[in-house]
XYZ file of C-alpha atoms in Angstrom:
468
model
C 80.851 125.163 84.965
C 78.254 127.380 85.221
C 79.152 130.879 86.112
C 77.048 133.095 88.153
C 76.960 136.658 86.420
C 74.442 138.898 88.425
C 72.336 139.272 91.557
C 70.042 142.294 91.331
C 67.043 143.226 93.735
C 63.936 145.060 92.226
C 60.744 146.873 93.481
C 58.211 146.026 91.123
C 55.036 145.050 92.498
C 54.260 141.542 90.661
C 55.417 137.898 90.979
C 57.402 136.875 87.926
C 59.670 133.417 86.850
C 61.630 133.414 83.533
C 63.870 130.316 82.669
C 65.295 131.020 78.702
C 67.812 129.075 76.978
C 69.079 130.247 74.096
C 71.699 128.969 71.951
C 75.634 130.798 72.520
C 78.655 130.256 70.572
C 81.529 129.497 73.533
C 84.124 130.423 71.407
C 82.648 133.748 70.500
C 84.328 136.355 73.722
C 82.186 139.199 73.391
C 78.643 139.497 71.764
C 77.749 143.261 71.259
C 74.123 144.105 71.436
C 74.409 146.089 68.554
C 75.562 143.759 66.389
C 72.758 141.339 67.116
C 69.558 141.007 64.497
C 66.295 141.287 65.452
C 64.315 137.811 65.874
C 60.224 138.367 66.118
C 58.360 135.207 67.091
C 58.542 133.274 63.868
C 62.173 133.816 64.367
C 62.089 132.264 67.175
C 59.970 129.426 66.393
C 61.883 128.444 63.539
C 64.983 127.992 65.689
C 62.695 126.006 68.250
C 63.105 128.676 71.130
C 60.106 128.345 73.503
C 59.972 131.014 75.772
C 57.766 130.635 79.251
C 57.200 133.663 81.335
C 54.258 134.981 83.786
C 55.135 138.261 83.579
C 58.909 139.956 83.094
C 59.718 143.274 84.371
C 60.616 146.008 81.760
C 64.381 146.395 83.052
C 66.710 144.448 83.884
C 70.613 144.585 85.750
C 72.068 147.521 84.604
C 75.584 145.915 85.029
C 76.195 142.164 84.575
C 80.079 141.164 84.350
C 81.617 138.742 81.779
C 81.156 135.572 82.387
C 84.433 133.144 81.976
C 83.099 131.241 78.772
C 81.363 133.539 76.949
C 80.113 137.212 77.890
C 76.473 139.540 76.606
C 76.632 143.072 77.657
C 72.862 144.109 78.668
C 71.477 147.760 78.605
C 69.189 149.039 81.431
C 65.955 148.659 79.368
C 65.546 145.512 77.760
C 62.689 142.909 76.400
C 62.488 139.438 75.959
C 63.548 139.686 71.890
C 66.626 141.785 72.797
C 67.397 138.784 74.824
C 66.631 136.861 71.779
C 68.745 138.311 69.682
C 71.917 139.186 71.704
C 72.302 135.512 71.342
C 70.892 133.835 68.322
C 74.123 133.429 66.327
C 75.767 130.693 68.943
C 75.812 127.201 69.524
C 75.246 126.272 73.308
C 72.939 127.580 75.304
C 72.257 130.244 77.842
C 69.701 130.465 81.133
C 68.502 133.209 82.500
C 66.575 133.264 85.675
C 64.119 136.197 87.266
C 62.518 135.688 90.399
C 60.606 138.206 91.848
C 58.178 137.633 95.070
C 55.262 139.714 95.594
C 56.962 141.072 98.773
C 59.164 143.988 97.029
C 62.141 141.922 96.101
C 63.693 139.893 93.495
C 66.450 138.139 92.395
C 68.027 137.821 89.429
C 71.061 135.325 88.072
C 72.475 134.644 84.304
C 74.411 131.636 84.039
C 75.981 129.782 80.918
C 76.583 126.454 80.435
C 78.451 124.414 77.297
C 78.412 120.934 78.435
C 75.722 118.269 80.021
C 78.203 118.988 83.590
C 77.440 122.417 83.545
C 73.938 122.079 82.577
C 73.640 119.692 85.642
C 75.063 122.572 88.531
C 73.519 125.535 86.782
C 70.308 123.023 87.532
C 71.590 122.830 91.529
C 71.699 126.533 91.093
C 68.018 127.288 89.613
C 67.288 124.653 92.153
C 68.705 126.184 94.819
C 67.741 129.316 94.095
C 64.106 129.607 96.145
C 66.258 128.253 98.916
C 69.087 130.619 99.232
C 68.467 133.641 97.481
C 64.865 134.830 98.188
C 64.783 137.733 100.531
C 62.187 139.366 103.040
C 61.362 143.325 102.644
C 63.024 144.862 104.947
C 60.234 145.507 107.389
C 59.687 141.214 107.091
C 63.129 140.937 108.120
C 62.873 142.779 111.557
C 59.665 140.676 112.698
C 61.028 137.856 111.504
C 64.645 138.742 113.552
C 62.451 139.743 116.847
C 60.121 136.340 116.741
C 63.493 134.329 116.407
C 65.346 136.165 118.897
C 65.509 134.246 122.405
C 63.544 135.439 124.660
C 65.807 137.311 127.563
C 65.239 135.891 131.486
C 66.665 138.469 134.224
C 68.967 136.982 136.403
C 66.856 137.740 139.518
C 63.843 136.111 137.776
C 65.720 133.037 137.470
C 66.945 133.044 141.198
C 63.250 133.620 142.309
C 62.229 130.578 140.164
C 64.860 128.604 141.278
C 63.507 129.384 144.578
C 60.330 128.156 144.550
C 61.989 124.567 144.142
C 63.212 122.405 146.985
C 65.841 121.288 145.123
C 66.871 124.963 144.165
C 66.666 126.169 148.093
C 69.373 123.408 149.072
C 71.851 123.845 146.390
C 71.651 127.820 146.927
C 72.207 127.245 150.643
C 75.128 124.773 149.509
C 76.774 127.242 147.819
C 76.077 130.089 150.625
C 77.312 127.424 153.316
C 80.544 126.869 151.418
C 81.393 130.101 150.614
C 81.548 130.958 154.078
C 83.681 127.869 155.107
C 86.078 129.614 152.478
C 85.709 132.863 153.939
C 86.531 131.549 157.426
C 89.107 129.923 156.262
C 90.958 132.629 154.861
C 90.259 134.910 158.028
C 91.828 132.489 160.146
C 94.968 132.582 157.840
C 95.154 136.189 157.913
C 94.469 136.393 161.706
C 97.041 133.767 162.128
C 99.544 135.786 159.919
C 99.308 138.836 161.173
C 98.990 137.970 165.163
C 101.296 140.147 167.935
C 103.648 136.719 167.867
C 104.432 136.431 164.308
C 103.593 140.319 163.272
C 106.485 142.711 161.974
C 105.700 146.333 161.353
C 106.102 147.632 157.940
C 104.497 150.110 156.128
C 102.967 148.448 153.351
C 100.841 146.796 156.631
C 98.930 149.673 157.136
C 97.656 149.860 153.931
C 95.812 146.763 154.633
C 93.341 148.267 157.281
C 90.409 147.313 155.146
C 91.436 143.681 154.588
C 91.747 143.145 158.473
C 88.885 144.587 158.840
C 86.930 142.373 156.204
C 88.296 139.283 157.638
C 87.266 140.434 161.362
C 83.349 140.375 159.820
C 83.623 137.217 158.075
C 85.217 135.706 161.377
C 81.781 136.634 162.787
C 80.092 134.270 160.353
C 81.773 131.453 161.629
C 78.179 130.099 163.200
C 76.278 129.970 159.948
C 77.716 127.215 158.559
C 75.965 124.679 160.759
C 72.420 126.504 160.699
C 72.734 126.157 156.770
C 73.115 122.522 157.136
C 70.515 122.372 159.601
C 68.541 124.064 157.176
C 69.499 121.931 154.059
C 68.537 119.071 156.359
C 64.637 120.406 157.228
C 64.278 120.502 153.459
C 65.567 116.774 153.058
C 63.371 115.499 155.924
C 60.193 113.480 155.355
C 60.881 111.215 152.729
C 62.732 108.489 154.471
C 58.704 106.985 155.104
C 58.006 107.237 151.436
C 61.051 105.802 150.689
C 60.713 102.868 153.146
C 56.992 102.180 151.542
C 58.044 102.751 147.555
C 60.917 99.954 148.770
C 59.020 97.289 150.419
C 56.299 97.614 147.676
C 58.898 96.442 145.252
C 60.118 93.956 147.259
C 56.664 92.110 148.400
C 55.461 92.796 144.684
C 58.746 90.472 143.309
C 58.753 87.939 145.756
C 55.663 87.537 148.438
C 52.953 88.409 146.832
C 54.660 87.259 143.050
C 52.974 83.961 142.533
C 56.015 82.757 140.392
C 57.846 83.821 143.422
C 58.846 80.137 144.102
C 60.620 80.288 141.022
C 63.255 82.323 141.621
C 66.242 80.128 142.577
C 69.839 80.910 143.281
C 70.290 81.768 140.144
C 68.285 84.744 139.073
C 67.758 86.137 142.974
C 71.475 87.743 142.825
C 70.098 89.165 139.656
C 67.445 90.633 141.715
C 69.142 91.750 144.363
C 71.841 93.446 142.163
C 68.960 95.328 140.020
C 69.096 99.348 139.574
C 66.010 99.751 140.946
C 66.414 97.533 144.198
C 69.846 98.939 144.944
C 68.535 102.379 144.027
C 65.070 102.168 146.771
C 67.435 100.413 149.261
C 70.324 102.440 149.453
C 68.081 105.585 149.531
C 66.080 104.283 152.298
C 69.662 103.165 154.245
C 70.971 106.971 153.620
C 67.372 108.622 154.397
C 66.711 106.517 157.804
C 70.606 108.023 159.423
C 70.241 111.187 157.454
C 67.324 111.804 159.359
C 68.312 110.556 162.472
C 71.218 112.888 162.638
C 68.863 115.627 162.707
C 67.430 114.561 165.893
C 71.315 114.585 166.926
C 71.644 118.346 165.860
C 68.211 119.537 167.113
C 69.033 117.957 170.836
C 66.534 115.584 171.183
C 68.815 112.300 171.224
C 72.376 112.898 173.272
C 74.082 109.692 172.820
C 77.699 110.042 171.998
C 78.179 106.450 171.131
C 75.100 106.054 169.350
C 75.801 109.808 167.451
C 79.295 108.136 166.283
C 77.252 105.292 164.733
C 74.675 107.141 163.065
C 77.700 109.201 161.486
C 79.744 106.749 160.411
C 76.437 105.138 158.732
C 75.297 107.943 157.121
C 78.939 108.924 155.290
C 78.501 105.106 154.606
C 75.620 105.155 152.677
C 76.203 108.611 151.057
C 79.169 106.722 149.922
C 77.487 104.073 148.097
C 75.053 106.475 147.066
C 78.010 108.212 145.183
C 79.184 104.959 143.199
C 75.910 103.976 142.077
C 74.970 107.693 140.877
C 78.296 107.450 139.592
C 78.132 104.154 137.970
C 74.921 105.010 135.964
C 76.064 108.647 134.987
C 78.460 106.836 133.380
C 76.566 104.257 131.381
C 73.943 107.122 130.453
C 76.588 109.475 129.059
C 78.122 106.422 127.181
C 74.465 105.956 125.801
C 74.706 109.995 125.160
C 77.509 110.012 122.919
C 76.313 106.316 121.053
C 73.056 107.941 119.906
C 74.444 111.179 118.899
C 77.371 109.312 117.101
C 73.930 107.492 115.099
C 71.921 110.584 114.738
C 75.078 111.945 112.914
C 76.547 109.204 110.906
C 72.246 109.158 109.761
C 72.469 112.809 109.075
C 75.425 112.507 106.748
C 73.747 109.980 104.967
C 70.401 111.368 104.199
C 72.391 114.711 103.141
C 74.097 112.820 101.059
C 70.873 110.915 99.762
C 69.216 114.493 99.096
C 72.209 115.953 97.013
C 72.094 112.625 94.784
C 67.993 113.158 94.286
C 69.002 116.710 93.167
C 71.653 115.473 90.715
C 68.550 112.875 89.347
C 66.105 115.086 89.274
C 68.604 117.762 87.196
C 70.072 114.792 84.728
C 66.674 113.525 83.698
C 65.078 117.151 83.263
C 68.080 118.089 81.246
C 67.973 115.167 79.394
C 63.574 115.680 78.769
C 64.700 119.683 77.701
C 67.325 118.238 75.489
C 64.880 115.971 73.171
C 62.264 118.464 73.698
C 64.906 120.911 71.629
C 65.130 124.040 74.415
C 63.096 124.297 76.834
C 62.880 127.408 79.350
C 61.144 126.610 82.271
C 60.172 122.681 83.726
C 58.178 122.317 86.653
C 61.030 119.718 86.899
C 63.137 122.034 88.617
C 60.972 123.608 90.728
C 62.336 121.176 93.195
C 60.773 122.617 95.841
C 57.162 120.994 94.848
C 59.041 117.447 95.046
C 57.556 115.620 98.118
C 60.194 113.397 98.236
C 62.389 116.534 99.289
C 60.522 118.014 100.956
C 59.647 114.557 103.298
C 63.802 114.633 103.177
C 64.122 117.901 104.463
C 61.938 117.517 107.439
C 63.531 114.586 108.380
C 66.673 116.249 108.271
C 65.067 118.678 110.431
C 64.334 116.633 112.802
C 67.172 114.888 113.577
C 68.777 118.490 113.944
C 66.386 119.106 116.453
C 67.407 115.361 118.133
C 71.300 116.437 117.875
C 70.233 119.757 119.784
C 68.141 117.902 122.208
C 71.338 115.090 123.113
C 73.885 117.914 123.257
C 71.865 119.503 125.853
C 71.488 116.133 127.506
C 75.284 115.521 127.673
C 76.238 119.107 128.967
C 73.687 118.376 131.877
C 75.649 115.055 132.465
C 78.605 116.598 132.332
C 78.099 118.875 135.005
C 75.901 115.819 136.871
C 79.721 113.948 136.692
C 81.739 117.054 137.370
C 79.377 117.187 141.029
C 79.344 113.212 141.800
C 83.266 112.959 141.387
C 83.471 116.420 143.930
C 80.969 114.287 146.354
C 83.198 111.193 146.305
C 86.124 113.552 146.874
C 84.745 115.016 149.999
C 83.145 112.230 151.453
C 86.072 109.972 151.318
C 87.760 111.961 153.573
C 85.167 112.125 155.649
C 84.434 108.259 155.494
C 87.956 107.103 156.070
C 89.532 110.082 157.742
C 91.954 110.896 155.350
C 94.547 113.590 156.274
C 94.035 116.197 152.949
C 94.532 119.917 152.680
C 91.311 121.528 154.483
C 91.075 123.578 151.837
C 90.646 121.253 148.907
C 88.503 119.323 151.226
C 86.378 122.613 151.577
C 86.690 123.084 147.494
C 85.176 120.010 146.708
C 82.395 120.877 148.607
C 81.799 124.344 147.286
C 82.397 122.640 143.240
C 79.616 120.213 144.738
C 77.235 123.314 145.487
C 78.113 125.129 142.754
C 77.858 122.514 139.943
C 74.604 121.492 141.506
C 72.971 125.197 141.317
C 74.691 125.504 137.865
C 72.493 122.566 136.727
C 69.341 123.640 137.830
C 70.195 127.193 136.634
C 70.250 126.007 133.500
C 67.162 123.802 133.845
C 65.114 126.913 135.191
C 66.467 129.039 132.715
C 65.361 126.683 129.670
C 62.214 126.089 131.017
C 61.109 129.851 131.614
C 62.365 130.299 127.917
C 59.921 127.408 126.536
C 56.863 128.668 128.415
């Protein structure tokens, strides 16, 4: 295995790469760079050494610990024949790596190796070592930290933009209008507590002056309620025409004025009918046409009790089926969700796996070139980094990360899109069929509704101020 003996960081002002191998005896434990002979360059041809360096720094680690096969014990100041010679006397080989960037840092690593195995992973290592060990100057680093830092939104900035969108306006009101049916709610249970019938004096009573007089103020609130939903209604209103238009389009366009109209038969018109996008424009324009209508209820201009029973009962109706269908495709879109990320990962794990075999190939073969070529100390080889085929790898790898990211957002949004339908259904069953519930869970579901909702397009506005 190869060992890692030394990481060391220098100043010098030049860009320098040194791969050596040199033979080392495994069973020797300690080599002593006093013992060792000097070697001059016919030395070191004669033991077919080839030594490949752009330019190499006149010291190196002061301090390098002993490896677990074999050990050399450097001095501050040393050249490339010290090198040489602390190691001439052995059998297998040693690498030793210097990179040094021309941004005032380095990195240096000594590894041995005694068998074709270890030759292979102290090859991942040189390999790896532009990849994981190169680092920015320090004044690098803090740019680089401050253009990769996320950009910080206010809180108020994100209320403002949420705001300026209709859909933003009625959730915010939602969650107003809600809040207050809570309030109310508990006022009335305090009042009701703490009436002349049911009151007993104690002490610890008087101490709650402040919460009487809190619920006496929210008890005055009780009439905004209904102008929020008025409200939330005015920004609903005026797209039941659109709606109407959008849906006969698509009708007329699929069976009037669709010359192969006479072709559909009783067996592909249920299909039709039964199509997202027809049940999606006609149940919209069933819940706009009584949504809307109600309004005229609550702004006085139509009286009619009967008729304002109808027009209730129709619009909880179609809100209602509104709720299953949302419901019904949140479902099969979150299903689709979790199928593609489930792909995007199982293809992840397999082009990972598909790069580290390419880096075991490229390693065998240039260990097995170096081997017939007697030593060698550098091969472009393992400058892996130059591969295209890597390279190509690693930006595919990329950008499926950037896919995963991408669908996990996605599926947190539906999440929270599910969380909101199933608090809908909740609270509009009740009011559909009448059901005798808790008034407060009935008011809950509402305010999880309104919350969810604004949560949603928090989120939304948040992301999107962040891109721009």
């Amino acid at each position: 295995m190869s060992n890692n003996i030394a990481n060391h960081t220098d100043n010098a002002d030049f860009e320098s790469q040194v791969l050596i191998s040199l033979p080392i005896d495994s069973k020797q434990d300690k080599t002593d760079n006093t013992n060792s002979s000097k070697i001059d360059s016919d030395s070191i041809n004669k033991n077919n050494l080839n030594i490949t360096t752009t330019e190499l720094p006149n010291s190196l680690p002061s301090s390098i610990p002993n490896s677990r096969r074999s050990s050399t014990s450097l001095t501050n100041k040393i050249d490339t024949k010290s090198i040489v010679s602390a190691a001439t006397n052995n059998k297998n080989s040693i690498m030793i790596s210097y990179n040094h960037a021309p941004s005032n840092s380095s990195s240096f690593s000594l590894s041995s190796s005694s068998s074709t195995e270890d030759v292979n992973s102290l090859h991942k290592n040189v390999i790896n070592q532009k990849d994981t060990n190169f680092d920015f100057p320090q004044t690098n680093k803090k740019k680089l930290n401050s253009i990769q830092k996320k950009l910080v939104i206010p809180f108020h900035r994100i209320i403002l933009a949420m705001l300026d969108q209709v859909s933003g306006k009625n959730h915010i009101a939602k969650v107003i209008q809600f809040t207050i049916r809570l309030l109310l709610m508990y006022s009335d249970h305090i009042i009701k507590k703490y009436s002349n019938n049911n009151i007993k004096l104690k002490n610890s009573l008087f101490l709650r002056t402040n919460l009487l007089l809190s619920t006496q103020i929210f008890y005055r609130l009780k009439d905004a309620p209904p102008f929020i939903s008025l409200y939330r209604q005015f920004l609903r209103v005026g797209k039941t025409p659109f709606r109407f238009l959008d849906f006969y389009n698509y009708f007329s366009s699929n069976t009037l004025k669709n010359p192969n109209a006479k072709n559909i038969n009783n067996n592909n018109f249920p299909n039709f009918l039964f199509s997202d996008k027809f049940l999606s424009l006609s149940i919209g324009t069933y819940y706009g046409i009584f949504d809307e209508i109600s309004l005229f209820f609550k702004l006085g201009i139509l009286k009619d009790k009967k008729l304002k029973k109808r027009v209730s009962y129709h619009e909880s109706f179609s809100w209602y089926l509104d709720i299953l269908f949302t419901l019904k495709n949140q479902l099969r879109d979150y299903s689709i969700l979790q199928n593609k990320k489930q792909h995007l990962s199982i293809e992840k794990k397999i082009k990972l796996r598909t790069l580290y075999h390419s880096r075991d190939l490229v390693s065998s073969t240039s260990i097995s070139s170096n081997l017939t070529n007697s030593f060698s100390f550098s091969s472009p080889s393992l400058h892996n980094n130059r591969n295209p085929r890597r390279s190509t790898s690693i930006d595919n790898l990329k950008h499926i990360d950037e896919k995963l990211v991408q669908l996990d957002y996605e599926i947190k949004m539906m999440k929270l899109s599910l969380l909101k339908t199933l608090c809908d259904f909740y609270f509009d069953s009740v009011d559909l069929f009448n059901l005798k519930f808790n008034p407060f869970f009935y008011t809950i579901s509402g305010f999880g509704a309104g919350f969810l909702s604004a949560l949603k397009v928090y989120i939304e506005t948040k992301r999107d101020l962040e891109n721009k």
